[in-house]
mmCIF file of C-alpha atoms and ligand atoms in Angstrom:
data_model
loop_
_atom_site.group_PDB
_atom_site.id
_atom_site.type_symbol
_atom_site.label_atom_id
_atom_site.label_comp_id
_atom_site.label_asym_id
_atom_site.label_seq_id
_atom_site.Cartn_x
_atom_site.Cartn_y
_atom_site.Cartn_z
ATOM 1 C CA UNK A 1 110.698 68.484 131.975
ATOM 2 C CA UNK A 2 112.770 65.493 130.749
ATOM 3 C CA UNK A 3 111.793 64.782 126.718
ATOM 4 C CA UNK A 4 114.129 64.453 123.677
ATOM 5 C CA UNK A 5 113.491 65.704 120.307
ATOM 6 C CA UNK A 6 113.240 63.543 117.219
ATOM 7 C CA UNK A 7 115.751 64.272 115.001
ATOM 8 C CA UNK A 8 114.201 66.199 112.554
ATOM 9 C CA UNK A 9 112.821 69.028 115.071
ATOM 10 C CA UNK A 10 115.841 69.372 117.231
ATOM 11 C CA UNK A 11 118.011 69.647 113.354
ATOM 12 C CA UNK A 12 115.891 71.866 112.154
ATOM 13 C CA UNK A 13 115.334 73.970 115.586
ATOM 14 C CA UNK A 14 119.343 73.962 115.535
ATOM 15 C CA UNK A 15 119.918 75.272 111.554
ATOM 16 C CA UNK A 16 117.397 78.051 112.780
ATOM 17 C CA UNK A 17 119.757 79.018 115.655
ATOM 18 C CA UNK A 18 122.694 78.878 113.457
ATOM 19 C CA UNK A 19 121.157 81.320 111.248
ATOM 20 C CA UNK A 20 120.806 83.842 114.263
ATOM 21 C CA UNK A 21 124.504 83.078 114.847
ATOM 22 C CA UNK A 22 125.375 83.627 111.238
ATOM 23 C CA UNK A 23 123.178 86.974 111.475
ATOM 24 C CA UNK A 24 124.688 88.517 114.484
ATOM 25 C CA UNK A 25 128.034 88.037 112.806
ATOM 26 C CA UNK A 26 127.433 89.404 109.701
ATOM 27 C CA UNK A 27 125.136 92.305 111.282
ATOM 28 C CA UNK A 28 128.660 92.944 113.086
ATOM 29 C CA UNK A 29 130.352 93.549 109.333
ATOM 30 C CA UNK A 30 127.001 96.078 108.162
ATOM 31 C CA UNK A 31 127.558 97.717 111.480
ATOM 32 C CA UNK A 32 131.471 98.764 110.536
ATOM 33 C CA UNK A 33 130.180 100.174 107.141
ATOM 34 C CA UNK A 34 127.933 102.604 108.990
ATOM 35 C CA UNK A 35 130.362 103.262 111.407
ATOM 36 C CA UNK A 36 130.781 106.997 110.671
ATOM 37 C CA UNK A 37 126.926 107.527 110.020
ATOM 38 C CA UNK A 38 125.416 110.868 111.569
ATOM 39 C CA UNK A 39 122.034 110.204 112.167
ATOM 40 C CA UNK A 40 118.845 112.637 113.126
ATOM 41 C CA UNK A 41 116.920 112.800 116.087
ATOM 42 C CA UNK A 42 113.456 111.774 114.726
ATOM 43 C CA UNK A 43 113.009 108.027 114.342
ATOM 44 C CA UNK A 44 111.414 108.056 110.916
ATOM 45 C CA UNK A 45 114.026 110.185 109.571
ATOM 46 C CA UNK A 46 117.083 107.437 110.698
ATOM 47 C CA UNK A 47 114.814 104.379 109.571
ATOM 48 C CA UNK A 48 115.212 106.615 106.299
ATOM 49 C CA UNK A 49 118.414 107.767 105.753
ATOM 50 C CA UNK A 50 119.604 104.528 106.651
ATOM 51 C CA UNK A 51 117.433 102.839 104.393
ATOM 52 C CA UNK A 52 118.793 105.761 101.304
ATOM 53 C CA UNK A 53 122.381 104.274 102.799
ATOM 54 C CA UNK A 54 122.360 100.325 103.143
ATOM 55 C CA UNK A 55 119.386 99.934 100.691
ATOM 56 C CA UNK A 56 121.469 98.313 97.948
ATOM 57 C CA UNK A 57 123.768 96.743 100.447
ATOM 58 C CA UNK A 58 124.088 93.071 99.689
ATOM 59 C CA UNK A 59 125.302 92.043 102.931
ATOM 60 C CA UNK A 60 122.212 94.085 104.470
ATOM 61 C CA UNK A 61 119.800 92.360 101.798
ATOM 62 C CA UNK A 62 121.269 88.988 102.977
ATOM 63 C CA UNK A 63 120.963 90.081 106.618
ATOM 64 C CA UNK A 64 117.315 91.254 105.901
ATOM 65 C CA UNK A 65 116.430 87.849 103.866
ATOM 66 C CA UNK A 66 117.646 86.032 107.142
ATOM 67 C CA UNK A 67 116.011 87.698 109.818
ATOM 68 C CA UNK A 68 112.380 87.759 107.590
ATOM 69 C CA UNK A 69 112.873 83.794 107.233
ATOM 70 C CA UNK A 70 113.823 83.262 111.147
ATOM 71 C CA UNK A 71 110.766 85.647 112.286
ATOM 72 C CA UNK A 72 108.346 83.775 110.118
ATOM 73 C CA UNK A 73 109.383 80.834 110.326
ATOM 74 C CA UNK A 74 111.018 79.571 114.237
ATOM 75 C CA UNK A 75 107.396 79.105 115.073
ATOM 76 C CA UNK A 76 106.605 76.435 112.649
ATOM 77 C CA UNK A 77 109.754 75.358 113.205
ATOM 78 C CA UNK A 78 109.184 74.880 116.709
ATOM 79 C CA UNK A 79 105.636 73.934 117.005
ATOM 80 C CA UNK A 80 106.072 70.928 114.462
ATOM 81 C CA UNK A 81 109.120 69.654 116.465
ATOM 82 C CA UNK A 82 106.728 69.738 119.645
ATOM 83 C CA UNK A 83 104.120 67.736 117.211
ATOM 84 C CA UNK A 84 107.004 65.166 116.801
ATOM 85 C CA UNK A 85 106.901 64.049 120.293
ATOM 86 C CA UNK A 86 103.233 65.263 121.690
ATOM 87 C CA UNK A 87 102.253 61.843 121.975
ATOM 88 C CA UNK A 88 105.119 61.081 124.408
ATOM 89 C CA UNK A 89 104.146 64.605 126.358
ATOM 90 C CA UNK A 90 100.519 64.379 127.158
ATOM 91 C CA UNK A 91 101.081 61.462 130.356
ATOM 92 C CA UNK A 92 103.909 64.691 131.882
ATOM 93 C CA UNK A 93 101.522 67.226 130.719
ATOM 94 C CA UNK A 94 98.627 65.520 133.085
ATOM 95 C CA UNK A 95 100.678 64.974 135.704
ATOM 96 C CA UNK A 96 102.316 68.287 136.140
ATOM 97 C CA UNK A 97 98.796 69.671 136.233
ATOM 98 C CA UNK A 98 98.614 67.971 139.735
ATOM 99 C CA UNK A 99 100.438 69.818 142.404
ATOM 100 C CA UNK A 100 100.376 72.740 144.620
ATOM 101 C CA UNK A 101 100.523 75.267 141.770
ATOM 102 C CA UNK A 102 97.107 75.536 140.154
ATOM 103 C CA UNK A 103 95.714 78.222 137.222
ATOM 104 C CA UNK A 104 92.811 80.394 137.784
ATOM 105 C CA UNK A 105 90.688 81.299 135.040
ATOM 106 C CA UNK A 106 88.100 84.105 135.714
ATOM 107 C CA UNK A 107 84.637 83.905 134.193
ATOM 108 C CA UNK A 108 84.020 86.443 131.179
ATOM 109 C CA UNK A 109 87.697 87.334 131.651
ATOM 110 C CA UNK A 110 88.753 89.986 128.011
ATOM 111 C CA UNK A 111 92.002 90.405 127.626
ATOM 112 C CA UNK A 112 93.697 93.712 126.737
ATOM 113 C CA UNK A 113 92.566 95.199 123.159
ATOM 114 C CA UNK A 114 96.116 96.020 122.345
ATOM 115 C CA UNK A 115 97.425 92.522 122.715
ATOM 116 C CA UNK A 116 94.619 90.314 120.965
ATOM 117 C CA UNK A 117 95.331 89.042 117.232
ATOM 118 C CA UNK A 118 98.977 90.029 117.874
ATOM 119 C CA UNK A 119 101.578 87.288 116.833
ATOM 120 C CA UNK A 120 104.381 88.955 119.446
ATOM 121 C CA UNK A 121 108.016 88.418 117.986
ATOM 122 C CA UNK A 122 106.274 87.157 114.520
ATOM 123 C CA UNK A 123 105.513 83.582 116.430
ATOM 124 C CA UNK A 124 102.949 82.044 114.768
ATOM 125 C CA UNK A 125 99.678 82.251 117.230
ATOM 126 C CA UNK A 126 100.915 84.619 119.261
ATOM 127 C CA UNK A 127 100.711 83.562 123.066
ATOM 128 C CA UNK A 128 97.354 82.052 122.780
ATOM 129 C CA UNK A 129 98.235 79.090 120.095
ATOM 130 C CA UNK A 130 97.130 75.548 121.950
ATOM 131 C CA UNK A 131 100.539 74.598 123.531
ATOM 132 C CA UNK A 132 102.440 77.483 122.643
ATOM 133 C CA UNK A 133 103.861 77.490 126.659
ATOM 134 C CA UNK A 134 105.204 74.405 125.831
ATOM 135 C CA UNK A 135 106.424 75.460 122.433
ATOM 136 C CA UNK A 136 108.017 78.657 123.781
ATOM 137 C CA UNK A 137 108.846 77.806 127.149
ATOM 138 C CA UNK A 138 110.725 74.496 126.193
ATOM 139 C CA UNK A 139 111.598 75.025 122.948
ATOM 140 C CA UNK A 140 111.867 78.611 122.029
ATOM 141 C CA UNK A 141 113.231 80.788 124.796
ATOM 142 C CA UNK A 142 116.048 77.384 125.574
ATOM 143 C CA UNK A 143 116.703 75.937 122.358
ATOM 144 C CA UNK A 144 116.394 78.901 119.860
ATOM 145 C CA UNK A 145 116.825 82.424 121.953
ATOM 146 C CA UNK A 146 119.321 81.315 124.247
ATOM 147 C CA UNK A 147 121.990 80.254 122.199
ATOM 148 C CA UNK A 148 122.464 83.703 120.712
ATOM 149 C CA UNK A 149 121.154 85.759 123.280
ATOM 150 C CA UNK A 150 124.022 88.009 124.589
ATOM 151 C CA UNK A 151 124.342 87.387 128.650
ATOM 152 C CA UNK A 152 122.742 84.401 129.199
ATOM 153 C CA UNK A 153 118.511 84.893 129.295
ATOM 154 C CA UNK A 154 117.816 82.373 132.474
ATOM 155 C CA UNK A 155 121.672 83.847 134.134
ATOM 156 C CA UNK A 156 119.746 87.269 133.391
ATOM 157 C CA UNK A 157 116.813 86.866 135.126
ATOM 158 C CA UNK A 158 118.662 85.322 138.391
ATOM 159 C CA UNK A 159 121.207 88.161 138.293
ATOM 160 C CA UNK A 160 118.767 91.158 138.193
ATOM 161 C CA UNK A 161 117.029 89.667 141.538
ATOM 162 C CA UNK A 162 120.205 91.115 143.125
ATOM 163 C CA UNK A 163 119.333 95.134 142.481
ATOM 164 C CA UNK A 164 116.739 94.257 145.231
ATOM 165 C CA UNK A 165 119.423 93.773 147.678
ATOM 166 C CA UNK A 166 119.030 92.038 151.081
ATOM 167 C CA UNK A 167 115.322 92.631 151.373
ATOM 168 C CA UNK A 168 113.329 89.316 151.996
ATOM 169 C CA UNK A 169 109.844 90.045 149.821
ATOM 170 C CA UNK A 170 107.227 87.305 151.490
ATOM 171 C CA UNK A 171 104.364 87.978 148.834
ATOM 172 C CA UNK A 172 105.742 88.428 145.317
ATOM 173 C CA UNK A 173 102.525 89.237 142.173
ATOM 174 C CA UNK A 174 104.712 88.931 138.814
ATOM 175 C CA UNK A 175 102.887 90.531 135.758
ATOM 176 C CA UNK A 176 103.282 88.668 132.764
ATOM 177 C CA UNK A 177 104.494 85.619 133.548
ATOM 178 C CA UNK A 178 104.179 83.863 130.404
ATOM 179 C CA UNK A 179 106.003 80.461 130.191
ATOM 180 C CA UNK A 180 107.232 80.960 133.737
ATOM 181 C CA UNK A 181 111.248 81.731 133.356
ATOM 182 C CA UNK A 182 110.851 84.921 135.552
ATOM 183 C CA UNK A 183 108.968 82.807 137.580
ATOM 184 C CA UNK A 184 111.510 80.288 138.193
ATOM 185 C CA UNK A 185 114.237 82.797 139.361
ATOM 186 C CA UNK A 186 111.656 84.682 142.031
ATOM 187 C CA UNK A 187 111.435 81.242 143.467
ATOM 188 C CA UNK A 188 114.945 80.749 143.967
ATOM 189 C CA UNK A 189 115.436 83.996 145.189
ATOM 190 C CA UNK A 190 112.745 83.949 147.348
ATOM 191 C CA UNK A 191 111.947 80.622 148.247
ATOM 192 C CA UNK A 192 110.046 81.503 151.075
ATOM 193 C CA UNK A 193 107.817 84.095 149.329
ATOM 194 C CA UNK A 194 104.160 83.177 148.156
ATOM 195 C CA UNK A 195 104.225 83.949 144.297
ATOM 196 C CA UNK A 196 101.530 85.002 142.674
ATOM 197 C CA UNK A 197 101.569 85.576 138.634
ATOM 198 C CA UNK A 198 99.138 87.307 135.874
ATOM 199 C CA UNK A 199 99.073 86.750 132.500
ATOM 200 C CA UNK A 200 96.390 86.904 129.750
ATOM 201 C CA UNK A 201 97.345 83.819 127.737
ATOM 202 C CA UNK A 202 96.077 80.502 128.840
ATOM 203 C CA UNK A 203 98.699 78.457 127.100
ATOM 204 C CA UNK A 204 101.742 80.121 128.812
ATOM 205 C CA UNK A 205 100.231 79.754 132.160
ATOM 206 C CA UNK A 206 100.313 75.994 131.227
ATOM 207 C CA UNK A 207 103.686 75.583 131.002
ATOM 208 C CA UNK A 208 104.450 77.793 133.550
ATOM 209 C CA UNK A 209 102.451 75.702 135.940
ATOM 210 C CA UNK A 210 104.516 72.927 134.996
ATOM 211 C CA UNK A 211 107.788 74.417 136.031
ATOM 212 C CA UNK A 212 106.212 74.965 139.210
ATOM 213 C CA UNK A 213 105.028 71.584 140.131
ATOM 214 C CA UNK A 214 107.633 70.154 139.399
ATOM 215 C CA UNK A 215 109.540 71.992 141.729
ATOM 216 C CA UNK A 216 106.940 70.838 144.313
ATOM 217 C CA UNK A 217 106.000 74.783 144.443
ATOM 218 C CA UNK A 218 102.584 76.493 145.101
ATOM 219 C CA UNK A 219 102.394 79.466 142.891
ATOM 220 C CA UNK A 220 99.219 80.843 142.086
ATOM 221 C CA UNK A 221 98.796 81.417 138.332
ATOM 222 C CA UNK A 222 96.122 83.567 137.040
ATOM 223 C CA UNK A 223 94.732 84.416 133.948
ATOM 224 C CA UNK A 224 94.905 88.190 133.916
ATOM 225 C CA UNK A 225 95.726 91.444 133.085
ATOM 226 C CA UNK A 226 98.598 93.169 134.903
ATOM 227 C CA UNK A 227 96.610 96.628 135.153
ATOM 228 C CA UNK A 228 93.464 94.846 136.185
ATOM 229 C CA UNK A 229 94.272 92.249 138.753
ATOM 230 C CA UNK A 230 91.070 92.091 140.346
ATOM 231 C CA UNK A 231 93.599 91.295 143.708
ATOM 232 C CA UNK A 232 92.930 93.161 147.225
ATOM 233 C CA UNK A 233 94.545 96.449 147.940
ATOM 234 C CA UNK A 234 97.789 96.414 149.775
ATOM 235 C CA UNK A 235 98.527 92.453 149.552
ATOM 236 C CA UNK A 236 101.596 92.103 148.409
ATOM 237 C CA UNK A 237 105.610 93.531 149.327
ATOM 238 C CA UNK A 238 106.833 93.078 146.098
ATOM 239 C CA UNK A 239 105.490 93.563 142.553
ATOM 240 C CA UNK A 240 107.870 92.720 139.661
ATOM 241 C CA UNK A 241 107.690 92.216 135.908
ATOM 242 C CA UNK A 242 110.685 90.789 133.522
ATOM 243 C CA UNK A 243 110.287 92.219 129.817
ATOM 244 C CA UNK A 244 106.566 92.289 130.273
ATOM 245 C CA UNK A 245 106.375 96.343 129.734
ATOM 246 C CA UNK A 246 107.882 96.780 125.498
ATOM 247 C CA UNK A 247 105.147 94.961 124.906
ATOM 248 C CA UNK A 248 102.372 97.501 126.047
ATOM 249 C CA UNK A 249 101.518 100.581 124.462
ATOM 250 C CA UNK A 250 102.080 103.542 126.965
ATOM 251 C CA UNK A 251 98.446 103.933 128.380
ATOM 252 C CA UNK A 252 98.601 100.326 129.738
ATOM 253 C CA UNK A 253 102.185 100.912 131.223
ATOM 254 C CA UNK A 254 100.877 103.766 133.494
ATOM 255 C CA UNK A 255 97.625 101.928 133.837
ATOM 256 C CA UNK A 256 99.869 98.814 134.966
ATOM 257 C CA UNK A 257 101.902 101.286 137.446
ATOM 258 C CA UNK A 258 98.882 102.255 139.296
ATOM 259 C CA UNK A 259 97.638 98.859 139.752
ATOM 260 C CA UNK A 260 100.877 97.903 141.392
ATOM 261 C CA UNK A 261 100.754 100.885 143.908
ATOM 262 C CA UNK A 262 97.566 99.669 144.849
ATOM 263 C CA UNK A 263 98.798 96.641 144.961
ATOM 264 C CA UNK A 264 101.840 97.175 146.791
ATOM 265 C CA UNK A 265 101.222 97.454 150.884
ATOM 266 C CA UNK A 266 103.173 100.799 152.314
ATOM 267 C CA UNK A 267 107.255 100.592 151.715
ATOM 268 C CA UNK A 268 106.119 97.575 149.372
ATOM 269 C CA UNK A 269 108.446 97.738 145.874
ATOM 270 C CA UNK A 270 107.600 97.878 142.587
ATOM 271 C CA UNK A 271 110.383 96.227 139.966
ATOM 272 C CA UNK A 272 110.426 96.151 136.230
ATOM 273 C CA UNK A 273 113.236 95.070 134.431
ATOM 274 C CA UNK A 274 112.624 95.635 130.166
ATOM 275 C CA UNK A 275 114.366 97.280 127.352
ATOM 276 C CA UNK A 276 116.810 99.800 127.254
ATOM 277 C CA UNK A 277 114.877 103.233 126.752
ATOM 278 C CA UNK A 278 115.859 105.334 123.744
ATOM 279 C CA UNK A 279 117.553 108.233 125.838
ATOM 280 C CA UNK A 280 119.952 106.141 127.426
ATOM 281 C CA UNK A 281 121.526 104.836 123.481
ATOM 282 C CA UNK A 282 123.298 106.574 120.533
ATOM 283 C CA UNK A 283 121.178 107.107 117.469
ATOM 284 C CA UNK A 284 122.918 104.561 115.481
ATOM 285 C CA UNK A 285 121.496 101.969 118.430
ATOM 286 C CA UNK A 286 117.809 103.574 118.619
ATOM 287 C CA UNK A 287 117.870 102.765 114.832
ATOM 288 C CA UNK A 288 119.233 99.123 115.083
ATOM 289 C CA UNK A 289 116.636 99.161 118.004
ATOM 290 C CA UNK A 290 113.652 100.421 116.329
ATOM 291 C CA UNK A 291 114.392 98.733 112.760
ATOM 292 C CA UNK A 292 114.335 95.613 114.507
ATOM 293 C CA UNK A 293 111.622 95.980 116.448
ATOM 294 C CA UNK A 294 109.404 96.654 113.402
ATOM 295 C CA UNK A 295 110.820 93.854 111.733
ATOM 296 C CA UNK A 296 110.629 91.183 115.237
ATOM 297 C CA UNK A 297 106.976 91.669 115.709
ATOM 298 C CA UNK A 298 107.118 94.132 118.894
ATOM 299 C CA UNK A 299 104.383 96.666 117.576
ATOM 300 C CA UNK A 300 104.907 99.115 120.927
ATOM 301 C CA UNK A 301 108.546 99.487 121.267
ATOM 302 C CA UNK A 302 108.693 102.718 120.040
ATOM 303 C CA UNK A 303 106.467 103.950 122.365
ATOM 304 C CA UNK A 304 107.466 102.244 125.822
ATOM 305 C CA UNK A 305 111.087 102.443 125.360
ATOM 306 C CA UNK A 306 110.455 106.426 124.351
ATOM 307 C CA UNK A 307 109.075 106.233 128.273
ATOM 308 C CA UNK A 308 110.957 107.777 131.466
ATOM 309 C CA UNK A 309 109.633 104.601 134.028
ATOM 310 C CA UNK A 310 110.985 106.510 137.176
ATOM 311 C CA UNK A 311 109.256 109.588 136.198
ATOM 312 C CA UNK A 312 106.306 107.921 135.830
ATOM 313 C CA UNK A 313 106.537 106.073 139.224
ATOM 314 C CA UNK A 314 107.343 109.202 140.955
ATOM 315 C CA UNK A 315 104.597 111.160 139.733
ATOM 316 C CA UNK A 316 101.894 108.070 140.127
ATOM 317 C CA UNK A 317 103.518 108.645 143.772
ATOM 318 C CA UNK A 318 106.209 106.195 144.481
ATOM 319 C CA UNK A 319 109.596 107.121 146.539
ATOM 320 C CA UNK A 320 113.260 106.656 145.717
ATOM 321 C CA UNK A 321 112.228 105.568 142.020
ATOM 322 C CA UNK A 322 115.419 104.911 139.887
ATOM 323 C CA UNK A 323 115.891 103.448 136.358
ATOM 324 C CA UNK A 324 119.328 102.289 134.892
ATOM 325 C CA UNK A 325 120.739 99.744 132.897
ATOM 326 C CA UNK A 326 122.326 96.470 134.358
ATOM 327 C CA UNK A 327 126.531 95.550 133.339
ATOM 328 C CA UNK A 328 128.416 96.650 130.072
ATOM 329 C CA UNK A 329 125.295 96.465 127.528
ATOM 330 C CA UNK A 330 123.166 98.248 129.993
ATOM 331 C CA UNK A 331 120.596 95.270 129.251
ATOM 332 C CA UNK A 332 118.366 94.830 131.388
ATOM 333 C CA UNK A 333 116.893 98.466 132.526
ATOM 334 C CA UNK A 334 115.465 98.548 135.592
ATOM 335 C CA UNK A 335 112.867 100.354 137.514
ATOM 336 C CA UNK A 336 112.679 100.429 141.117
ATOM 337 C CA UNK A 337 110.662 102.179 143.419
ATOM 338 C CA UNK A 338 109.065 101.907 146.540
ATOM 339 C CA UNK A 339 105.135 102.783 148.074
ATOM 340 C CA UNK A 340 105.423 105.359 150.579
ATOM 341 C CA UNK A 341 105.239 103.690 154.435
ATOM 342 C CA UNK A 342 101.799 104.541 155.565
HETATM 343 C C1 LIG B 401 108.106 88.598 126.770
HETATM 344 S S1 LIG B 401 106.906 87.770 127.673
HETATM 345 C C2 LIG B 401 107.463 87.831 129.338
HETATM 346 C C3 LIG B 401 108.298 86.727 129.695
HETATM 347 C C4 LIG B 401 108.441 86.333 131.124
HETATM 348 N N1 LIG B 401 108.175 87.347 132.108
HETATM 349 C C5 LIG B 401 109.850 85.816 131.233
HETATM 350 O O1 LIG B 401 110.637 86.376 131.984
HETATM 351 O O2 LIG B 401 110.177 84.897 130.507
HETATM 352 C C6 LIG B 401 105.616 88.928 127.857
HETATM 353 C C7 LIG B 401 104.402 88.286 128.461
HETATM 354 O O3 LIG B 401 103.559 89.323 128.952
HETATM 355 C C8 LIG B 401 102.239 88.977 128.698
HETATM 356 N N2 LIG B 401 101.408 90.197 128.695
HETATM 357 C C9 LIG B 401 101.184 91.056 127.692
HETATM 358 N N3 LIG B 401 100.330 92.014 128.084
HETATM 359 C C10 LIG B 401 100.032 91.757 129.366
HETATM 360 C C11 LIG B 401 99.210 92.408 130.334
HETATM 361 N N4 LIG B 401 98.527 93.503 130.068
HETATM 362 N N5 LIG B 401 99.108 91.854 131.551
HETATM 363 C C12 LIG B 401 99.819 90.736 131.875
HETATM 364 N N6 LIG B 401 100.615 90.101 131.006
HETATM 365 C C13 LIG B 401 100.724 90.605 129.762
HETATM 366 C C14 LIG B 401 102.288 88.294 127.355
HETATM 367 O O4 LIG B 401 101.130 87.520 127.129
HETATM 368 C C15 LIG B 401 103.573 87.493 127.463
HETATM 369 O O5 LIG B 401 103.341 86.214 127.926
#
């Protein structure tokens, strides 16, 4: 969507993006002092000794003072920018609702316990704050995340499409599709495909609607959970998710598995792309991993990147199920793994 920020916002977005910048650099110079560090197994115990070690660091305090004012505040930040020019939005906003792709809200719909009253990655509102698909899908994820984000987020989401190799995938259900960035690169990949996508928050499906009319595309956008679609049995070849599963505890990951095989029409393929899991990093990484995602607002980390995803798939009954870690920082991990033909 064409819109330009008033001054203040985009400033103020930018100084907040700088400060990531100035973070990652100065996370670099902690990282050499720790170097040489022999950390335990248990999680607890690193968060710990580290914590014995850095704890009167003042580089670390100044890294720590950073990251608390960027997590609680880039979603003020953001969100008052949007205010800034709201007026100028609301004509786009009602005309991108128009179009083939169209949201489907289900009567007495509850989302998922574990995900209600959370404020994921410390934004304010979480993903159900009025507007926040606009705030995180225009703002946010382009503006703020991207500039620091190693690899390239939007180049990432294109570029894992490939693991699927030469396969054309005609109906395509994406679980959690949020503001619709995962969305986007399906749809170039697959432009063919019919795409449909879940997710529990009505604001992100907002924006995400808007990204696909104004590609002139006819997704179908529902408000749902991933492990309870309420979609027919055996409808689609391809079911996919792009960081959707570090932010479910591990009941709802397996629960969210056995939807998709049911999902999933014989030789269909299930896809996740996420986190790195634990086993596949040195300790000193688990701790940067698991430090930060106390700190970032991701409150079951811990637990899904603890998980083994092709183990799971292959005992829920999937074939061929494989897990590894995409190019030199093994970011993203994927999951793939096919129904069984009938
Ligand atoms: C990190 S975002 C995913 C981003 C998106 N797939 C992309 O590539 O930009 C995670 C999304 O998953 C959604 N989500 C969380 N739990 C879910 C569930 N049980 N079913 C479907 N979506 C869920 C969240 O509301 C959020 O919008």
């Amino acid at each position: 969507m064409e819109f330009e920020l008033r001054q203040r916002g985009r400033s103020a977005i930018d100084f907040a993006a700088d400060m990531g910048a100035m973070g990652m650099k100065l996370s670099a110079a902690v990282g050499a002092k720790i170097a040489d560090v022999e950390l335990p197994e248990d999680f607890d115990e690193q968060l710990e000794m580290m914590e014995q070690r850095l704890g009167d660091n003042p580089q670390q305090q100044f890294l720590l003072a950073m990251g608390e004012w960027s997590a609680t505040t880039h979603g003020e930040i953001t969100f008052d920018a949007f205010k800034e020019i709201q007026p100028e939005l609301e004509p786009e906003f009602e005309r991108l609702r128009q179009g083939g792709t169209q949201i489907e809200t289900r009567p007495g719909y509850e989302p998922p316990d574990y995900w209600v009253g959370v404020d994921f990655h410390r934004t304010t509102g979480g993903w159900v704050r009025e507007h926040q698909g606009f705030v995180h899908g225009e703002l946010i994820h382009p503006k703020y995340v991207a500039k620091n984000f190693p690899g390239g987020i939007f180049k990432q989401r294109r570029d894992v499409l490939n693991e699927l190799g030469d396969r054309k995938f005609s109906n395509i259900l994406e679980m959690g599709t949020s503001s619709g960035h995962f969305t986007v690169a399906l749809a170039e990949a697959f432009p063919e495909a019919a795409i449909t996508g879940v997710e529990p928050g009505l604001p992100m499906l907002e924006q995400a609607q808007r990204f696909g009319n104004e590609r002139g595309a006819s997704w179908r956008l529902i408000q749902a959970s991933a492990e309870e679609t309420g979609l027919p049995d055996s409808s689609f070849d391809l079911v996919t998710s792009y960081i959707l599963l570090h932010e479910l505890p591990a009941r709802a990951t397996r629960a969210v598995f056995v939807e998709a095989f049911r999902l999933l029409e014989p030789g269909g393929v299930v896809f996740m792309s996420d986190v790195q899991p634990f086993r596949a990093m040195p300790r000193i990484a688990q701790w940067r991993a698991n430090a930060g995602a106390l700190r970032g607002g991701e409150p079951y980390w811990r637990e899904a990147a603890s998980l083994d995803l092709a183990a799971l798939a292959t005992e829920l009954g999937f074939e061929d199920a494989r897990s590894y870690g995409l190019g030199e920082r093994q970011y993203p991990w994927v999951t793939i793994a096919r129904k069984p033909a009938a």
